[in-house]
Short mmCIF file of C-alpha atoms and ligand atoms in Angstrom, two decimals:
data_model
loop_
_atom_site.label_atom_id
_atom_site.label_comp_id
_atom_site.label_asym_id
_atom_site.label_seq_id
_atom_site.Cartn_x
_atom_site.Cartn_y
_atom_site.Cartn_z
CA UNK A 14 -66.15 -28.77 -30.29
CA UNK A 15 -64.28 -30.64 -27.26
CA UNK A 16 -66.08 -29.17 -24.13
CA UNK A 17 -69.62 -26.99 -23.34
CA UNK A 18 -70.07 -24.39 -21.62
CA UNK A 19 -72.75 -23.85 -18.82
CA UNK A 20 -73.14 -20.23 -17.90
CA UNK A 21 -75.46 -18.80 -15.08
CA UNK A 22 -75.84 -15.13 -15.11
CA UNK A 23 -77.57 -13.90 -11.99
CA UNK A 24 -78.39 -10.55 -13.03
CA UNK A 25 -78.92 -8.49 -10.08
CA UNK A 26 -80.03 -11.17 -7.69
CA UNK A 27 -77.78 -12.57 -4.78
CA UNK A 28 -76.80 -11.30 -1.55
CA UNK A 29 -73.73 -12.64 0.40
CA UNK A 30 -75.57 -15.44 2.26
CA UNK A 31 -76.26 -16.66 -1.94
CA UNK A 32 -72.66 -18.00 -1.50
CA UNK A 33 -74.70 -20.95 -0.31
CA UNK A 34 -76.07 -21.72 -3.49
CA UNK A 35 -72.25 -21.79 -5.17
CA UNK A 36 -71.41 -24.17 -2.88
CA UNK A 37 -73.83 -26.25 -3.53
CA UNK A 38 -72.96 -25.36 -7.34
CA UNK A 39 -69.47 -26.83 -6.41
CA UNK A 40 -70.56 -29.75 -4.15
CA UNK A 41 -72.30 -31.30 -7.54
CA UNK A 42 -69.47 -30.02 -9.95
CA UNK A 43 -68.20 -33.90 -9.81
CA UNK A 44 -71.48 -35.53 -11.15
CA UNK A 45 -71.13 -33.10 -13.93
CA UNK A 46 -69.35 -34.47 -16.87
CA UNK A 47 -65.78 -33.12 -17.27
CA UNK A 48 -66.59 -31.96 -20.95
CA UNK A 49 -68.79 -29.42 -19.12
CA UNK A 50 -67.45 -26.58 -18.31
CA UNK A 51 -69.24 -24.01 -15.43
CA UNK A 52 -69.29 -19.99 -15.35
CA UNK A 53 -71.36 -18.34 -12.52
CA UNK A 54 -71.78 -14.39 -13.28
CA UNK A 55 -72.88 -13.32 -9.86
CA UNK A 56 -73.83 -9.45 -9.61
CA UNK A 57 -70.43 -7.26 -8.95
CA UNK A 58 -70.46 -7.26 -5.62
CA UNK A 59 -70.08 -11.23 -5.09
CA UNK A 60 -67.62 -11.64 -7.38
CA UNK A 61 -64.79 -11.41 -5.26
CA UNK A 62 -66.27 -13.66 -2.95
CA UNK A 63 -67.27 -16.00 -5.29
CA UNK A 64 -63.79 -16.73 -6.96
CA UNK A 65 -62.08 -17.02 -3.71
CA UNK A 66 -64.50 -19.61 -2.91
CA UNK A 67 -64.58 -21.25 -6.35
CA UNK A 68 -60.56 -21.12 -6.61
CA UNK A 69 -59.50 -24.63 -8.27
CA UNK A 70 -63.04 -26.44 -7.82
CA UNK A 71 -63.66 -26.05 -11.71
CA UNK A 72 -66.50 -23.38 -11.06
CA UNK A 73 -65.49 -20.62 -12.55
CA UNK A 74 -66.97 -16.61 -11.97
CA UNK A 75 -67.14 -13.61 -14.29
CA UNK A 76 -68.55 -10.32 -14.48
CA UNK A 77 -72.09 -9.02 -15.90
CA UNK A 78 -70.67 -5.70 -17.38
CA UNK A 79 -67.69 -3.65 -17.53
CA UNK A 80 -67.24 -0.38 -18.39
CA UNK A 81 -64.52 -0.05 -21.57
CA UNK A 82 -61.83 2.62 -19.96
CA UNK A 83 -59.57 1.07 -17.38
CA UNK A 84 -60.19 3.72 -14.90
CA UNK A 85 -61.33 7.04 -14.13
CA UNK A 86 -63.99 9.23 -13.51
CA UNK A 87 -66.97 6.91 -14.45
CA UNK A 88 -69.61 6.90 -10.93
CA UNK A 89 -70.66 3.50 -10.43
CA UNK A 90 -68.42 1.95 -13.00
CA UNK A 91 -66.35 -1.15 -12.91
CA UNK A 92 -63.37 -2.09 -15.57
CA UNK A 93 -62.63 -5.18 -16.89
CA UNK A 94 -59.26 -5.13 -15.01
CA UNK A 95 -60.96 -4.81 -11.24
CA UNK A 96 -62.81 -7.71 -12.57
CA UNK A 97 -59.48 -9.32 -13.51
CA UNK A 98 -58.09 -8.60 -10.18
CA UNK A 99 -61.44 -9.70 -8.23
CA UNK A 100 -60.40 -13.56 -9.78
CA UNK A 101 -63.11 -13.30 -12.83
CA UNK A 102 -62.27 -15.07 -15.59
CA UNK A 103 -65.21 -14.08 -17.94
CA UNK A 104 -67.39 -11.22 -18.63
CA UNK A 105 -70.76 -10.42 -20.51
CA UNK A 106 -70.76 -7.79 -22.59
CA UNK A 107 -73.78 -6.10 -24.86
CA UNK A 108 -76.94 -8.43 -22.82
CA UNK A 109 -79.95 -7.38 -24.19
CA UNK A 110 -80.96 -5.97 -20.98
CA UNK A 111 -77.87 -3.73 -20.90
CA UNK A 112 -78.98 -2.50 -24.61
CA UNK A 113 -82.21 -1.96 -23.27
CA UNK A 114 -81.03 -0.30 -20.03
CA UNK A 115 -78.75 1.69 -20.97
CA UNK A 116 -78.95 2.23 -24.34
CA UNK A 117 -75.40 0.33 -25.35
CA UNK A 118 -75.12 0.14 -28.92
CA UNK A 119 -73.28 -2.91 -31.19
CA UNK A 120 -69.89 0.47 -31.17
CA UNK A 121 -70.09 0.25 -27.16
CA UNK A 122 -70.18 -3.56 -26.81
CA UNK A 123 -67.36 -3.73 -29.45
CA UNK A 124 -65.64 -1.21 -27.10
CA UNK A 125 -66.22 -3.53 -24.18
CA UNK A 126 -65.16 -6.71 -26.06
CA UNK A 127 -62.03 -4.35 -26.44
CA UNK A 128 -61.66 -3.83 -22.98
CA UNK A 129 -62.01 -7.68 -21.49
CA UNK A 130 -59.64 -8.55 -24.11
CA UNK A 131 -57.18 -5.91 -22.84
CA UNK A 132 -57.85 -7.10 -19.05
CA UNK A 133 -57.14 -10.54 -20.41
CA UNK A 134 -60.37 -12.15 -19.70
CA UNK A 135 -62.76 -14.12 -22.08
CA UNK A 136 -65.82 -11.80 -23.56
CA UNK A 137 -69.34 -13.45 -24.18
CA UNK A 138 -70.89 -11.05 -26.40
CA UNK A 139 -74.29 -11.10 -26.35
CA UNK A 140 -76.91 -10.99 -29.76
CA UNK A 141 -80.25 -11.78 -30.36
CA UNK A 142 -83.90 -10.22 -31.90
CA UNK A 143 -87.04 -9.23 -30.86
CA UNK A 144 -89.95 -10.16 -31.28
CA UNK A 145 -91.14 -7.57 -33.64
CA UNK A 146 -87.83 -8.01 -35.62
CA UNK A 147 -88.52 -12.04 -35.64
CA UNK A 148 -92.09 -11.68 -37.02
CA UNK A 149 -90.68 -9.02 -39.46
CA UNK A 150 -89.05 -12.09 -40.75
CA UNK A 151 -85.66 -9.85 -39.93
CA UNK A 152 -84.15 -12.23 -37.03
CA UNK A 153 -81.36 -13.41 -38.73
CA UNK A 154 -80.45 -10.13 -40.67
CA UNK A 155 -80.38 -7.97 -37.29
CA UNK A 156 -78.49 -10.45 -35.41
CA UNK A 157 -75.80 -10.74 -38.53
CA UNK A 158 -75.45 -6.96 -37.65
CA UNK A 159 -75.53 -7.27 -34.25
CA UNK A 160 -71.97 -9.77 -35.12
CA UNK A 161 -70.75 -7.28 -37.48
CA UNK A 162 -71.14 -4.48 -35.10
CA UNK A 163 -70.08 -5.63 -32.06
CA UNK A 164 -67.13 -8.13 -32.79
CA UNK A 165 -63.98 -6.78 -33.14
CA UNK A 166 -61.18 -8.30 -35.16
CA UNK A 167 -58.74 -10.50 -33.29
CA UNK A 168 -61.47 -12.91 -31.83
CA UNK A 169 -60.40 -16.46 -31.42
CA UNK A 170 -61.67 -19.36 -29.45
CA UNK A 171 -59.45 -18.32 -26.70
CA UNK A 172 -61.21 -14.60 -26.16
CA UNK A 173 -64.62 -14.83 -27.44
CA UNK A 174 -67.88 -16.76 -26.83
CA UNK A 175 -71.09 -15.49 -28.64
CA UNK A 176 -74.51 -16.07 -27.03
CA UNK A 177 -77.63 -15.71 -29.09
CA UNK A 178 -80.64 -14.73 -26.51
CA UNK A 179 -83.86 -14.02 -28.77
CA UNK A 180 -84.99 -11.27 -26.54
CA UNK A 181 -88.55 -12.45 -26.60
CA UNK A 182 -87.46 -15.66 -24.68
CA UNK A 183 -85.59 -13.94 -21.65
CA UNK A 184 -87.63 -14.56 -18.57
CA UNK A 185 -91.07 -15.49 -20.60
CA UNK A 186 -90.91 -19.10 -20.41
CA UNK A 187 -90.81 -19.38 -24.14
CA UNK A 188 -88.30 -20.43 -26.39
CA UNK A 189 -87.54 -20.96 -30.49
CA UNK A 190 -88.20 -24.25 -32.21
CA UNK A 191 -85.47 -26.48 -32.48
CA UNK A 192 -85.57 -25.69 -36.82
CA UNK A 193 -85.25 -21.67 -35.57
CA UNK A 194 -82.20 -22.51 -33.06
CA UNK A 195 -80.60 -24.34 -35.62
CA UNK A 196 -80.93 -21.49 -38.17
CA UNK A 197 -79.89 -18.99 -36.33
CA UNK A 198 -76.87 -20.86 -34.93
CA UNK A 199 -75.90 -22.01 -38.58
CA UNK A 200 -76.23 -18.54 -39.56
CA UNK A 201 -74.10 -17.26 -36.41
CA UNK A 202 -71.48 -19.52 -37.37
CA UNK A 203 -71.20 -18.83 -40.77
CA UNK A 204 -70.32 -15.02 -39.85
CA UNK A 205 -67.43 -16.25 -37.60
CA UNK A 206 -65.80 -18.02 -40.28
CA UNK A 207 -65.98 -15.84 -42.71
CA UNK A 208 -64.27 -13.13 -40.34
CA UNK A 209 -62.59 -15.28 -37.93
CA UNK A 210 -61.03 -18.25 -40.61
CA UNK A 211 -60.35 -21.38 -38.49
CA UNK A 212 -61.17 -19.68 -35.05
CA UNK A 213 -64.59 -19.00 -36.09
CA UNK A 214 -65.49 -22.50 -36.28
CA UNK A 215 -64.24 -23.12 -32.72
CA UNK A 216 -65.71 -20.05 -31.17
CA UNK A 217 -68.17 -21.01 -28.89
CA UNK A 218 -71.98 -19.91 -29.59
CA UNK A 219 -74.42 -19.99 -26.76
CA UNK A 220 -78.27 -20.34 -26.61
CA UNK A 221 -79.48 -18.43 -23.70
CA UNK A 222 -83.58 -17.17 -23.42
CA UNK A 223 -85.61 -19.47 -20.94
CA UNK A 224 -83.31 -22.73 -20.69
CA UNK A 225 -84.36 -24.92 -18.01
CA UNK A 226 -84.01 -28.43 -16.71
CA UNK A 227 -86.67 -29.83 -18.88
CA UNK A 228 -85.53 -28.22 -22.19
CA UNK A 229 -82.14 -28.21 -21.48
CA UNK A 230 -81.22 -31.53 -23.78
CA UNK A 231 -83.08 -30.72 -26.60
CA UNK A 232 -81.70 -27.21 -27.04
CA UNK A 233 -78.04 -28.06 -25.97
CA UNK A 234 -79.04 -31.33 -28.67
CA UNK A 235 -79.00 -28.60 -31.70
CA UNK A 236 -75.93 -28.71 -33.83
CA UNK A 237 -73.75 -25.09 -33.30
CA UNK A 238 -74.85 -24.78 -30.29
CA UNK A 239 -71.85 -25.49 -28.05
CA UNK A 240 -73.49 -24.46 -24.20
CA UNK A 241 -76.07 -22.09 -22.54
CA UNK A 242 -76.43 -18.59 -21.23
CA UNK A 243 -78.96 -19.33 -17.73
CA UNK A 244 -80.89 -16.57 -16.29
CA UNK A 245 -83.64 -17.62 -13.67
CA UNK A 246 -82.36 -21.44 -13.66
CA UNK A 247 -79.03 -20.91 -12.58
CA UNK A 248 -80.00 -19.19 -9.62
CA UNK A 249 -80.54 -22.85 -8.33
CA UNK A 250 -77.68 -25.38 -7.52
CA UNK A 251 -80.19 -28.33 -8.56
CA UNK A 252 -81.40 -26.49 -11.81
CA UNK A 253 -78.31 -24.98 -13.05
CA UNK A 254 -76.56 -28.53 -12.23
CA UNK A 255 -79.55 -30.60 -13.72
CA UNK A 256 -78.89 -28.34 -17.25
CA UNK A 257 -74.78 -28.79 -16.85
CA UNK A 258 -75.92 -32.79 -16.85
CA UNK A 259 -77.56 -32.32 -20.04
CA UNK A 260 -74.86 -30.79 -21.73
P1 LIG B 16 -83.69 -16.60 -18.50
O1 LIG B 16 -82.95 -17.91 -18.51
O2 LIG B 16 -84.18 -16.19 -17.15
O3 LIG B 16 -84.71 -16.54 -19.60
O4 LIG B 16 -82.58 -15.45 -18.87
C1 LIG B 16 -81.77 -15.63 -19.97
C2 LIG B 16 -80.71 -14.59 -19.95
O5 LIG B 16 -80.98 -13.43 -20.19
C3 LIG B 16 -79.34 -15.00 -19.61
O6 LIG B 16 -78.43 -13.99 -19.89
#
């Protein structure tokens, strides 16, 4: 794997003024290395802002969600292509939080994949188990379906990033052992190849669920895992860029 990839997503936090902390974001971008690549996924109504500010500064800015259509009668809705057309280069699809939400199951995100692909636009598809389904001993088995489900054929390195987010380690402040990352990512990989051929070994695989300054080494340290997926941290300039260092 040649580069990593950092990605914030700021869930719905940030106001306009926030536009602050993405400068700062792009102030540090040089002490980063250059193998390090950075994704901010403000809410939707930044992003605009946010990639007209981040234009050629090697921050780049995606969406949260998108809806699958490309237009129409869908209240509220966004499509991947008025994320396109905002300046977003990436979107996350199927976060546990939109499967909890909303009730999106593995045939929706699939659908969405669909869709970012179609706006031309990079998907990071989001997988991971709860806790009931990790103590079940089932973690790997639901997250293999989760992959089966969700992916469509077609994926390459070029469209498609996967992040595993154990759900249980969103926002708690806990995360897997190193031996469980590097299971699960072994396993994750193993599922691309066999559907993706040579792509699936490039395809990048994300660890997202509670990654912070301090832990930021170690998990980015575990073989597979080729970036993070930030929630709380990357709210931050200094934490988000003190986790890029690490990676
Ligand atoms: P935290 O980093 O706040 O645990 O959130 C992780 C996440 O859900 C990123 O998508």
């Amino acid at each position: 794997m040649t580069s990593t990839l950092i990605a914030g997503n700021w869930k719905m936090n940030g106001l306009a003024r926030s536009i602050g902390e993405l400068e700062a974001m792009i102030a540090g971008r040089s002490e980063v290395p250059d193998t390090v690549d950075l994704l901010i996924c403000p809410p939707a109504t930044l992003v605009a802002a946010f990639a007209l500010r981040a234009q050629n500064t090697g921050v780049s800015i995606g969406g949260q969600d998108c809806h699958a259509a490309v237009s129409g009668a869908h209240t509220g809705d966004i499509s991947a292509e008025m994320l396109a057309d905002c300046g977003a280069s990436h979107v996350i699809v199927g976060h546990s939080e939109r499967r909890a939400d909303h009730g999106e199951t593995d045939a929706v995100v699939r659908a969405k994949v669909e869709a970012v692909w179609r706006a031309g636009l990079v998907a990071i598809a989001c997988v991971g188990e709860t806790e009931a389904e990790r103590d079940a001993g089932r973690a790997v088995e639901v997250v293999e379906r989760q992959l089966d489900g969700s992916l469509p054929e077609r994926a390459t390195a070029a469209n498609l990033v996967v992040a595993y987010e154990p759900v249980w380690a969103i926002g708690t402040g806990r995360t897997p052992t190193v031996e469980d990352v590097a299971s699960m990512h072994a396993a994750i990989r193993l599922v691309l190849e066999k559907r993706f051929g040579d792509d699936g070994g490039a395809i990048k695989i994300l660890y997202g669920g509670s990654v912070k300054p301090d832990n930021a080494a170690t998990l980015l340290g575990v073989d597979h895992v080729n970036g993070a997926l930030v929630g709380g941290a990357s709210l931050k300039a200094s934490d988000f860029l003190a986790i890029a260092k690490a990676g």
